[in-house]
PDB file of C-alpha atoms in Angstrom:
ATOM      1  CA  MET A   1     -32.375  -0.446  -9.484  1.00 75.00           C
ATOM      2  CA  THR A   2     -30.712  -3.742 -10.751  1.00 84.00           C
ATOM      3  CA  ILE A   3     -27.892  -3.839 -13.475  1.00 85.00           C
ATOM      4  CA  GLU A   4     -29.918  -5.516 -16.020  1.00 89.00           C
ATOM      5  CA  LYS A   5     -32.685  -2.548 -15.482  1.00 91.00           C
ATOM      6  CA  LEU A   6     -30.160   0.321 -15.881  1.00 92.00           C
ATOM      7  CA  ASN A   7     -28.711  -1.246 -19.371  1.00 91.00           C
ATOM      8  CA  SER A   8     -32.396  -1.826 -20.701  1.00 94.00           C
ATOM      9  CA  ASP A   9     -33.229   2.000 -19.652  1.00 96.00           C
ATOM     10  CA  PHE A  10     -29.627   3.143 -21.592  1.00 96.00           C
ATOM     11  CA  ASP A  11     -30.687   1.179 -24.340  1.00 96.00           C
ATOM     12  CA  ALA A  12     -34.019   2.167 -24.719  1.00 97.00           C
ATOM     13  CA  ILE A  13     -32.780   5.864 -25.076  1.00 98.00           C
ATOM     14  CA  LEU A  14     -30.412   4.767 -27.499  1.00 97.00           C
ATOM     15  CA  LYS A  15     -33.115   2.979 -29.446  1.00 97.00           C
ATOM     16  CA  GLU A  16     -35.679   5.803 -29.015  1.00 97.00           C
ATOM     17  CA  ILE A  17     -33.783   8.872 -28.613  1.00 98.00           C
ATOM     18  CA  ILE A  18     -30.105   8.903 -30.025  1.00 98.00           C
ATOM     19  CA  ASN A  19     -30.440   6.688 -32.970  1.00 98.00           C
ATOM     20  CA  PRO A  20     -33.133   8.030 -34.487  1.00 98.00           C
ATOM     21  CA  PHE A  21     -32.057  11.385 -34.300  1.00 98.00           C
ATOM     22  CA  PHE A  22     -29.040  10.483 -36.205  1.00 98.00           C
ATOM     23  CA  LYS A  23     -30.382   8.716 -38.351  1.00 98.00           C
ATOM     24  CA  GLY A  24     -32.807  11.577 -39.345  1.00 97.00           C
ATOM     25  CA  LEU A  25     -29.318  13.505 -40.144  1.00 97.00           C
ATOM     26  CA  LYS A  26     -28.075  10.932 -42.302  1.00 98.00           C
ATOM     27  CA  PHE A  27     -25.478   9.737 -39.972  1.00 98.00           C
ATOM     28  CA  ARG A  28     -23.929   6.277 -40.234  1.00 98.00           C
ATOM     29  CA  LYS A  29     -23.646   4.332 -37.169  1.00 98.00           C
ATOM     30  CA  LYS A  30     -20.869   1.911 -35.624  1.00 97.00           C
ATOM     31  CA  GLY A  31     -21.690   0.810 -32.178  1.00 95.00           C
ATOM     32  CA  GLN A  32     -22.320   3.803 -30.576  1.00 96.00           C
ATOM     33  CA  ASN A  33     -20.095   5.928 -32.898  1.00 98.00           C
ATOM     34  CA  TYR A  34     -21.990   8.536 -35.386  1.00 98.00           C
ATOM     35  CA  ALA A  35     -20.232  10.123 -38.457  1.00 98.00           C
ATOM     36  CA  ARG A  36     -21.292  11.851 -41.471  1.00 98.00           C
ATOM     37  CA  ILE A  37     -19.388  13.259 -44.159  1.00 98.00           C
ATOM     38  CA  SER A  38     -19.798  16.968 -45.037  1.00 97.00           C
ATOM     39  CA  ASN A  39     -17.768  18.628 -47.994  1.00 98.00           C
ATOM     40  CA  ASP A  40     -13.857  18.080 -46.629  1.00 97.00           C
ATOM     41  CA  ILE A  41     -14.359  16.887 -43.131  1.00 98.00           C
ATOM     42  CA  THR A  42     -16.522  14.255 -41.366  1.00 98.00           C
ATOM     43  CA  GLN A  43     -18.690  15.305 -38.416  1.00 98.00           C
ATOM     44  CA  THR A  44     -18.528  12.458 -35.307  1.00 98.00           C
ATOM     45  CA  PHE A  45     -20.327  11.896 -32.135  1.00 98.00           C
ATOM     46  CA  THR A  46     -19.659   8.984 -29.495  1.00 98.00           C
ATOM     47  CA  VAL A  47     -21.683   7.910 -26.660  1.00 97.00           C
ATOM     48  CA  GLN A  48     -19.495   6.862 -23.391  1.00 95.00           C
ATOM     49  CA  LYS A  49     -21.059   4.700 -21.126  1.00 92.00           C
ATOM     50  CA  ASN A  50     -19.732   4.035 -17.719  1.00 86.00           C
ATOM     51  CA  LEU A  51     -21.645   1.651 -15.239  1.00 71.00           C
ATOM     52  CA  LEU A  52     -20.937   1.951 -11.067  1.00 68.00           C
ATOM     53  CA  THR A  53     -21.813  -1.021  -9.291  1.00 61.00           C
ATOM     54  CA  THR A  54     -22.266   0.165  -5.640  1.00 61.00           C
ATOM     55  CA  SER A  55     -24.641  -0.086  -2.919  1.00 54.00           C
ATOM     56  CA  PHE A  56     -26.421   1.974  -5.079  1.00 67.00           C
ATOM     57  CA  ASP A  57     -26.372   1.225  -8.806  1.00 86.00           C
ATOM     58  CA  LYS A  58     -25.833   3.905 -11.332  1.00 89.00           C
ATOM     59  CA  LEU A  59     -25.072   4.093 -14.732  1.00 93.00           C
ATOM     60  CA  TYR A  60     -23.609   7.275 -16.400  1.00 94.00           C
ATOM     61  CA  PHE A  61     -23.331   8.411 -19.703  1.00 96.00           C
ATOM     62  CA  ALA A  62     -21.938  10.958 -22.011  1.00 97.00           C
ATOM     63  CA  PHE A  63     -21.671  12.611 -25.218  1.00 98.00           C
ATOM     64  CA  SER A  64     -18.536  13.716 -26.896  1.00 97.00           C
ATOM     65  CA  PHE A  65     -18.396  15.271 -30.540  1.00 97.00           C
ATOM     66  CA  GLY A  66     -15.635  15.967 -33.147  1.00 97.00           C
ATOM     67  CA  PHE A  67     -14.476  16.942 -36.395  1.00 98.00           C
ATOM     68  CA  PHE A  68     -12.438  14.774 -38.824  1.00 98.00           C
ATOM     69  CA  ASN A  69     -10.146  15.398 -41.748  1.00 98.00           C
ATOM     70  CA  ILE A  70      -7.999  12.876 -43.493  1.00 97.00           C
ATOM     71  CA  ASP A  71      -5.374  15.450 -44.546  1.00 97.00           C
ATOM     72  CA  ILE A  72      -4.881  16.640 -41.010  1.00 97.00           C
ATOM     73  CA  TYR A  73      -4.948  13.244 -39.520  1.00 97.00           C
ATOM     74  CA  ASN A  74      -1.970  12.205 -41.607  1.00 97.00           C
ATOM     75  CA  ILE A  75       0.009  15.527 -41.380  1.00 97.00           C
ATOM     76  CA  GLY A  76      -0.562  15.513 -37.641  1.00 95.00           C
ATOM     77  CA  ARG A  77      -0.058  12.370 -36.774  1.00 93.00           C
ATOM     78  CA  ASP A  78       2.589  11.236 -39.395  1.00 93.00           C
ATOM     79  CA  LYS A  79       0.318   8.506 -40.646  1.00 91.00           C
ATOM     80  CA  GLU A  80      -0.694   7.306 -44.310  1.00 93.00           C
ATOM     81  CA  MET A  81      -3.976   6.107 -43.592  1.00 92.00           C
ATOM     82  CA  ILE A  82      -7.165   5.592 -45.073  1.00 93.00           C
ATOM     83  CA  ILE A  83      -9.980   5.737 -42.247  1.00 95.00           C
ATOM     84  CA  ASP A  84     -13.462   4.716 -43.838  1.00 95.00           C
ATOM     85  CA  PHE A  85     -15.511   5.435 -40.402  1.00 98.00           C
ATOM     86  CA  PRO A  86     -13.723   8.019 -38.062  1.00 97.00           C
ATOM     87  CA  THR A  87     -14.398   7.766 -34.395  1.00 97.00           C
ATOM     88  CA  THR A  88     -14.735  11.179 -32.021  1.00 97.00           C
ATOM     89  CA  ASP A  89     -10.768   9.537 -31.044  1.00 95.00           C
ATOM     90  CA  ASP A  90      -9.529  10.141 -34.492  1.00 97.00           C
ATOM     91  CA  CYS A  91     -10.479  13.605 -35.018  1.00 97.00           C
ATOM     92  CA  PHE A  92      -8.415  17.194 -34.832  1.00 96.00           C
ATOM     93  CA  ILE A  93     -10.930  18.763 -32.978  1.00 96.00           C
ATOM     94  CA  GLN A  94     -12.864  16.970 -30.416  1.00 95.00           C
ATOM     95  CA  ASN A  95     -15.058  18.426 -27.178  1.00 94.00           C
ATOM     96  CA  PRO A  96     -17.425  16.685 -24.773  1.00 95.00           C
ATOM     97  CA  LEU A  97     -20.898  18.192 -25.641  1.00 96.00           C
ATOM     98  CA  GLY A  98     -21.691  19.293 -22.089  1.00 96.00           C
ATOM     99  CA  LEU A  99     -19.151  22.174 -22.699  1.00 93.00           C
ATOM    100  CA  TYR A 100     -21.961  23.798 -24.705  1.00 93.00           C
ATOM    101  CA  SER A 101     -25.081  22.237 -23.101  1.00 95.00           C
ATOM    102  CA  HIS A 102     -24.211  22.528 -19.464  1.00 95.00           C
ATOM    103  CA  LYS A 103     -20.824  24.690 -19.420  1.00 92.00           C
ATOM    104  CA  ARG A 104     -18.968  21.526 -18.167  1.00 92.00           C
ATOM    105  CA  ASP A 105     -18.432  18.252 -18.633  1.00 91.00           C
ATOM    106  CA  HIS A 106     -21.477  16.687 -18.239  1.00 95.00           C
ATOM    107  CA  TRP A 107     -22.745  12.747 -17.101  1.00 95.00           C
ATOM    108  CA  TYR A 108     -26.209  11.897 -17.605  1.00 96.00           C
ATOM    109  CA  GLU A 109     -27.150   9.471 -14.634  1.00 94.00           C
ATOM    110  CA  LEU A 110     -29.679   6.424 -14.871  1.00 94.00           C
ATOM    111  CA  SER A 111     -30.586   5.457 -11.252  1.00 92.00           C
ATOM    112  CA  SER A 112     -33.594   4.311  -8.929  1.00 89.00           C
ATOM    113  CA  ARG A 113     -33.757   8.042  -7.851  1.00 89.00           C
ATOM    114  CA  ILE A 114     -34.145   9.711 -11.150  1.00 92.00           C
ATOM    115  CA  ASP A 115     -36.988   9.367 -13.667  1.00 95.00           C
ATOM    116  CA  THR A 116     -35.558   7.699 -16.828  1.00 96.00           C
ATOM    117  CA  ARG A 117     -38.448   9.449 -18.709  1.00 96.00           C
ATOM    118  CA  ASN A 118     -37.021  12.860 -17.536  1.00 97.00           C
ATOM    119  CA  VAL A 119     -33.611  11.739 -18.611  1.00 97.00           C
ATOM    120  CA  ALA A 120     -34.309  10.665 -22.052  1.00 98.00           C
ATOM    121  CA  LEU A 121     -36.130  14.058 -22.667  1.00 98.00           C
ATOM    122  CA  ASN A 122     -33.037  16.327 -21.373  1.00 98.00           C
ATOM    123  CA  VAL A 123     -30.848  14.268 -24.180  1.00 98.00           C
ATOM    124  CA  LYS A 124     -33.249  14.777 -26.740  1.00 98.00           C
ATOM    125  CA  THR A 125     -33.331  18.655 -26.074  1.00 98.00           C
ATOM    126  CA  ASP A 126     -29.309  18.809 -25.735  1.00 98.00           C
ATOM    127  CA  LEU A 127     -29.039  17.239 -28.829  1.00 98.00           C
ATOM    128  CA  GLU A 128     -31.570  19.061 -30.708  1.00 98.00           C
ATOM    129  CA  SER A 129     -30.722  22.434 -29.230  1.00 98.00           C
ATOM    130  CA  TYR A 130     -26.879  22.266 -28.711  1.00 97.00           C
ATOM    131  CA  LEU A 131     -25.196  19.471 -30.960  1.00 98.00           C
ATOM    132  CA  LYS A 132     -27.943  19.703 -34.301  1.00 98.00           C
ATOM    133  CA  PRO A 133     -26.889  23.704 -34.303  1.00 97.00           C
ATOM    134  CA  LEU A 134     -23.251  23.060 -34.397  1.00 96.00           C
ATOM    135  CA  PHE A 135     -23.054  20.502 -37.058  1.00 98.00           C
ATOM    136  CA  ASN A 136     -25.733  22.721 -39.063  1.00 97.00           C
ATOM    137  CA  THR A 137     -23.488  25.490 -38.547  1.00 96.00           C
ATOM    138  CA  TYR A 138     -19.809  24.106 -39.126  1.00 97.00           C
ATOM    139  CA  LYS A 139     -19.714  21.678 -42.338  1.00 97.00           C
ATOM    140  CA  SER A 140     -16.549  22.374 -43.584  1.00 98.00           C
ATOM    141  CA  LEU A 141     -12.983  23.257 -42.805  1.00 97.00           C
ATOM    142  CA  ASP A 142     -13.532  26.790 -43.798  1.00 97.00           C
ATOM    143  CA  GLU A 143     -16.368  26.964 -41.617  1.00 97.00           C
ATOM    144  CA  LEU A 144     -14.714  25.568 -38.561  1.00 96.00           C
ATOM    145  CA  ILE A 145     -12.462  28.636 -39.133  1.00 95.00           C
ATOM    146  CA  HIS A 146     -14.940  30.593 -36.895  1.00 93.00           C
ATOM    147  CA  PHE A 147     -15.714  27.865 -34.744  1.00 93.00           C
ATOM    148  CA  THR A 148     -11.983  27.970 -33.698  1.00 91.00           C
ATOM    149  CA  GLU A 149     -12.086  31.790 -33.466  1.00 88.00           C
ATOM    150  CA  VAL A 150     -14.880  31.485 -30.998  1.00 85.00           C
ATOM    151  CA  TYR A 151     -13.956  28.840 -28.731  1.00 81.00           C
ATOM    152  CA  ASP A 152     -10.708  28.771 -27.212  1.00 73.00           C
ATOM    153  CA  ARG A 153      -8.630  26.792 -29.510  1.00 69.00           C
ATOM    154  CA  ASN A 154      -6.341  24.935 -26.840  1.00 68.00           C
ATOM    155  CA  LYS A 155      -9.505  23.348 -25.698  1.00 76.00           C
ATOM    156  CA  LEU A 156     -10.517  22.377 -29.017  1.00 85.00           C
ATOM    157  CA  PHE A 157      -7.461  20.407 -30.774  1.00 88.00           C
ATOM    158  CA  THR A 158      -5.862  17.283 -30.315  1.00 86.00           C
ATOM    159  CA  SER A 159      -2.294  18.498 -30.347  1.00 90.00           C
ATOM    160  CA  PRO A 160      -0.434  21.592 -31.876  1.00 91.00           C
ATOM    161  CA  TYR A 161       0.934  19.243 -34.792  1.00 94.00           C
ATOM    162  CA  GLU A 162      -2.809  19.131 -35.944  1.00 95.00           C
ATOM    163  CA  TYR A 163      -3.498  22.663 -35.333  1.00 95.00           C
ATOM    164  CA  ILE A 164      -0.752  23.627 -37.443  1.00 96.00           C
ATOM    165  CA  ALA A 165      -2.042  21.274 -40.575  1.00 97.00           C
ATOM    166  CA  PHE A 166      -5.374  23.039 -40.025  1.00 97.00           C
ATOM    167  CA  LEU A 167      -4.143  26.540 -40.280  1.00 96.00           C
ATOM    168  CA  MET A 168      -2.008  25.486 -43.596  1.00 97.00           C
ATOM    169  CA  LEU A 169      -4.858  23.595 -45.004  1.00 97.00           C
ATOM    170  CA  THR A 170      -7.162  26.601 -44.813  1.00 97.00           C
ATOM    171  CA  ASN A 171      -5.103  28.925 -46.686  1.00 96.00           C
ATOM    172  CA  ARG A 172      -3.678  30.730 -43.299  1.00 95.00           C
ATOM    173  CA  ARG A 173       0.019  30.016 -44.053  1.00 96.00           C
ATOM    174  CA  GLU A 174       1.318  33.369 -42.426  1.00 96.00           C
ATOM    175  CA  LYS A 175      -0.069  32.589 -39.052  1.00 95.00           C
ATOM    176  CA  GLY A 176       0.944  28.641 -39.707  1.00 96.00           C
ATOM    177  CA  GLU A 177       4.588  29.602 -40.360  1.00 96.00           C
ATOM    178  CA  LEU A 178       4.846  31.962 -36.883  1.00 95.00           C
ATOM    179  CA  LEU A 179       3.417  29.047 -35.087  1.00 94.00           C
ATOM    180  CA  ILE A 180       5.924  26.610 -36.857  1.00 96.00           C
ATOM    181  CA  LYS A 181       8.910  28.873 -35.671  1.00 95.00           C
ATOM    182  CA  ASP A 182       7.776  29.727 -32.373  1.00 93.00           C
ATOM    183  CA  TYR A 183       7.342  26.046 -31.640  1.00 91.00           C
ATOM    184  CA  TYR A 184      10.690  25.491 -32.962  1.00 92.00           C
ATOM    185  CA  LYS A 185      12.597  28.126 -30.736  1.00 90.00           C
ATOM    186  CA  LYS A 186      10.733  26.541 -27.609  1.00 86.00           C
ATOM    187  CA  ALA A 187      11.865  22.989 -28.865  1.00 84.00           C
ATOM    188  CA  ILE A 188      15.052  23.782 -29.163  1.00 83.00           C
ATOM    189  CA  ALA A 189      15.356  25.806 -25.792  1.00 81.00           C
ATOM    190  CA  LEU A 190      13.762  22.753 -24.387  1.00 71.00           C
ATOM    191  CA  LYS A 191      15.648  21.251 -21.043  1.00 56.00           C
ATOM    192  CA  GLY A 192      12.895  19.147 -19.413  1.00 51.00           C
ATOM    193  CA  PRO A 193       9.656  17.643 -20.093  1.00 49.00           C
ATOM    194  CA  VAL A 194       7.257  18.900 -22.378  1.00 47.00           C
ATOM    195  CA  LYS A 195       5.231  21.043 -20.429  1.00 47.00           C
ATOM    196  CA  THR A 196       2.580  23.335 -21.748  1.00 45.00           C
ATOM    197  CA  ASN A 197      -1.125  24.235 -21.060  1.00 42.00           C
ATOM    198  CA  GLU A 198      -1.607  24.063 -24.646  1.00 46.00           C
ATOM    199  CA  PHE A 199      -3.218  21.058 -26.267  1.00 45.00           C
ATOM    200  CA  PRO A 200      -4.199  17.457 -24.810  1.00 42.00           C
ATOM    201  CA  TYR A 201      -1.382  15.837 -26.107  1.00 42.00           C
ATOM    202  CA  ARG A 202      -2.135  12.095 -26.844  1.00 44.00           C
ATOM    203  CA  GLN A 203       1.191  10.751 -27.821  1.00 44.00           C
ATOM    204  CA  ALA A 204       2.225   7.591 -26.153  1.00 42.00           C
ATOM    205  CA  GLU A 205       4.238   7.734 -23.074  1.00 43.00           C
ATOM    206  CA  LEU A 206       8.077   8.221 -23.382  1.00 41.00           C
ATOM    207  CA  THR A 207      10.392   6.511 -21.054  1.00 44.00           C
ATOM    208  CA  ASN A 208      12.730   9.612 -20.252  1.00 50.00           C
ATOM    209  CA  VAL A 209      12.894  13.371 -20.561  1.00 50.00           C
ATOM    210  CA  SER A 210      15.478  13.622 -23.312  1.00 65.00           C
ATOM    211  CA  ASP A 211      12.852  11.227 -25.440  1.00 72.00           C
ATOM    212  CA  SER A 212       9.972  13.580 -24.766  1.00 76.00           C
ATOM    213  CA  ALA A 213      11.901  16.618 -26.002  1.00 79.00           C
ATOM    214  CA  LYS A 214      13.348  14.866 -29.180  1.00 84.00           C
ATOM    215  CA  LEU A 215       9.976  13.821 -30.359  1.00 86.00           C
ATOM    216  CA  TYR A 216       8.541  17.353 -29.944  1.00 87.00           C
ATOM    217  CA  LEU A 217      11.550  18.777 -31.890  1.00 89.00           C
ATOM    218  CA  ASP A 218      11.281  16.165 -34.622  1.00 92.00           C
ATOM    219  CA  ASN A 219       7.818  16.856 -35.067  1.00 93.00           C
ATOM    220  CA  ILE A 220       7.917  20.582 -35.414  1.00 94.00           C
ATOM    221  CA  MET A 221      10.815  20.205 -37.823  1.00 94.00           C
ATOM    222  CA  ARG A 222       8.669  17.754 -39.699  1.00 96.00           C
ATOM    223  CA  LEU A 223       6.095  19.754 -40.065  1.00 97.00           C
ATOM    224  CA  ALA A 224       8.323  22.503 -41.272  1.00 96.00           C
ATOM    225  CA  ASN A 225       9.501  20.405 -43.960  1.00 96.00           C
ATOM    226  CA  HIS A 226       6.413  19.193 -45.009  1.00 96.00           C
ATOM    227  CA  PHE A 227       5.076  22.895 -45.416  1.00 97.00           C
ATOM    228  CA  LYS A 228       7.965  24.152 -46.589  1.00 96.00           C
ATOM    229  CA  VAL A 229       9.095  26.414 -43.744  1.00 96.00           C
ATOM    230  CA  SER A 230      12.540  27.735 -43.551  1.00 93.00           C
ATOM    231  CA  LEU A 231      14.097  27.428 -40.218  1.00 89.00           C
ATOM    232  CA  GLU A 232      17.452  29.088 -40.929  1.00 74.00           C
ATOM    233  CA  LYS A 233      16.787  32.042 -39.324  1.00 62.00           C
ATOM    234  CA  ASN A 234      15.534  30.439 -36.062  1.00 53.00           C
ATOM    235  CA  THR A 235      18.595  28.477 -35.303  1.00 48.00           C
TER     236      THR A 235
END
């Protein structure tokens, strides 16, 4: 299958399946990103495309979705931004749709060995059966509380800083304070690089261990100050 045919089939799935699906749900579109404001959050969706040119040309694409809130974004990342069209990369919660539709990270394949009509049907089924219920169920920060309790929060949130902001902004201050104090203790005791199984850190790479540890501590202290959490008994 030629590269031109692969791209043509991919564009057809976008045009005939994906774009109409999101248009029907009143999502805005920018490139291969989609976004819809819902109460105090924005729901997002992204199509990621990967073309492999080998002896057998193949095109793979995958879906990811997320939930965005400007206050969580600014507090978690220490910024003051106005974002008109957030993408999934901006979200405090973001996940591959495949984790729900296929129980793993899933890539759709376009190639000469697979019927493109079947791929299109699978895409439509996954959007209708998995993504649509998620977006119809979780339409606000308060509703996302249940989402984070049902699924592993360590695999949902972009960073611990945004998780703390989420707790505080959904009136779970006691839990948020305990988390800040716990992270502060760990940051103070940190003698090596930041190593944790929690959260996929998305901060820029740092040049040495001390810089990494200092940034972690600075961020926890910044959040404590922002939410007026006393750390005196933790020193």
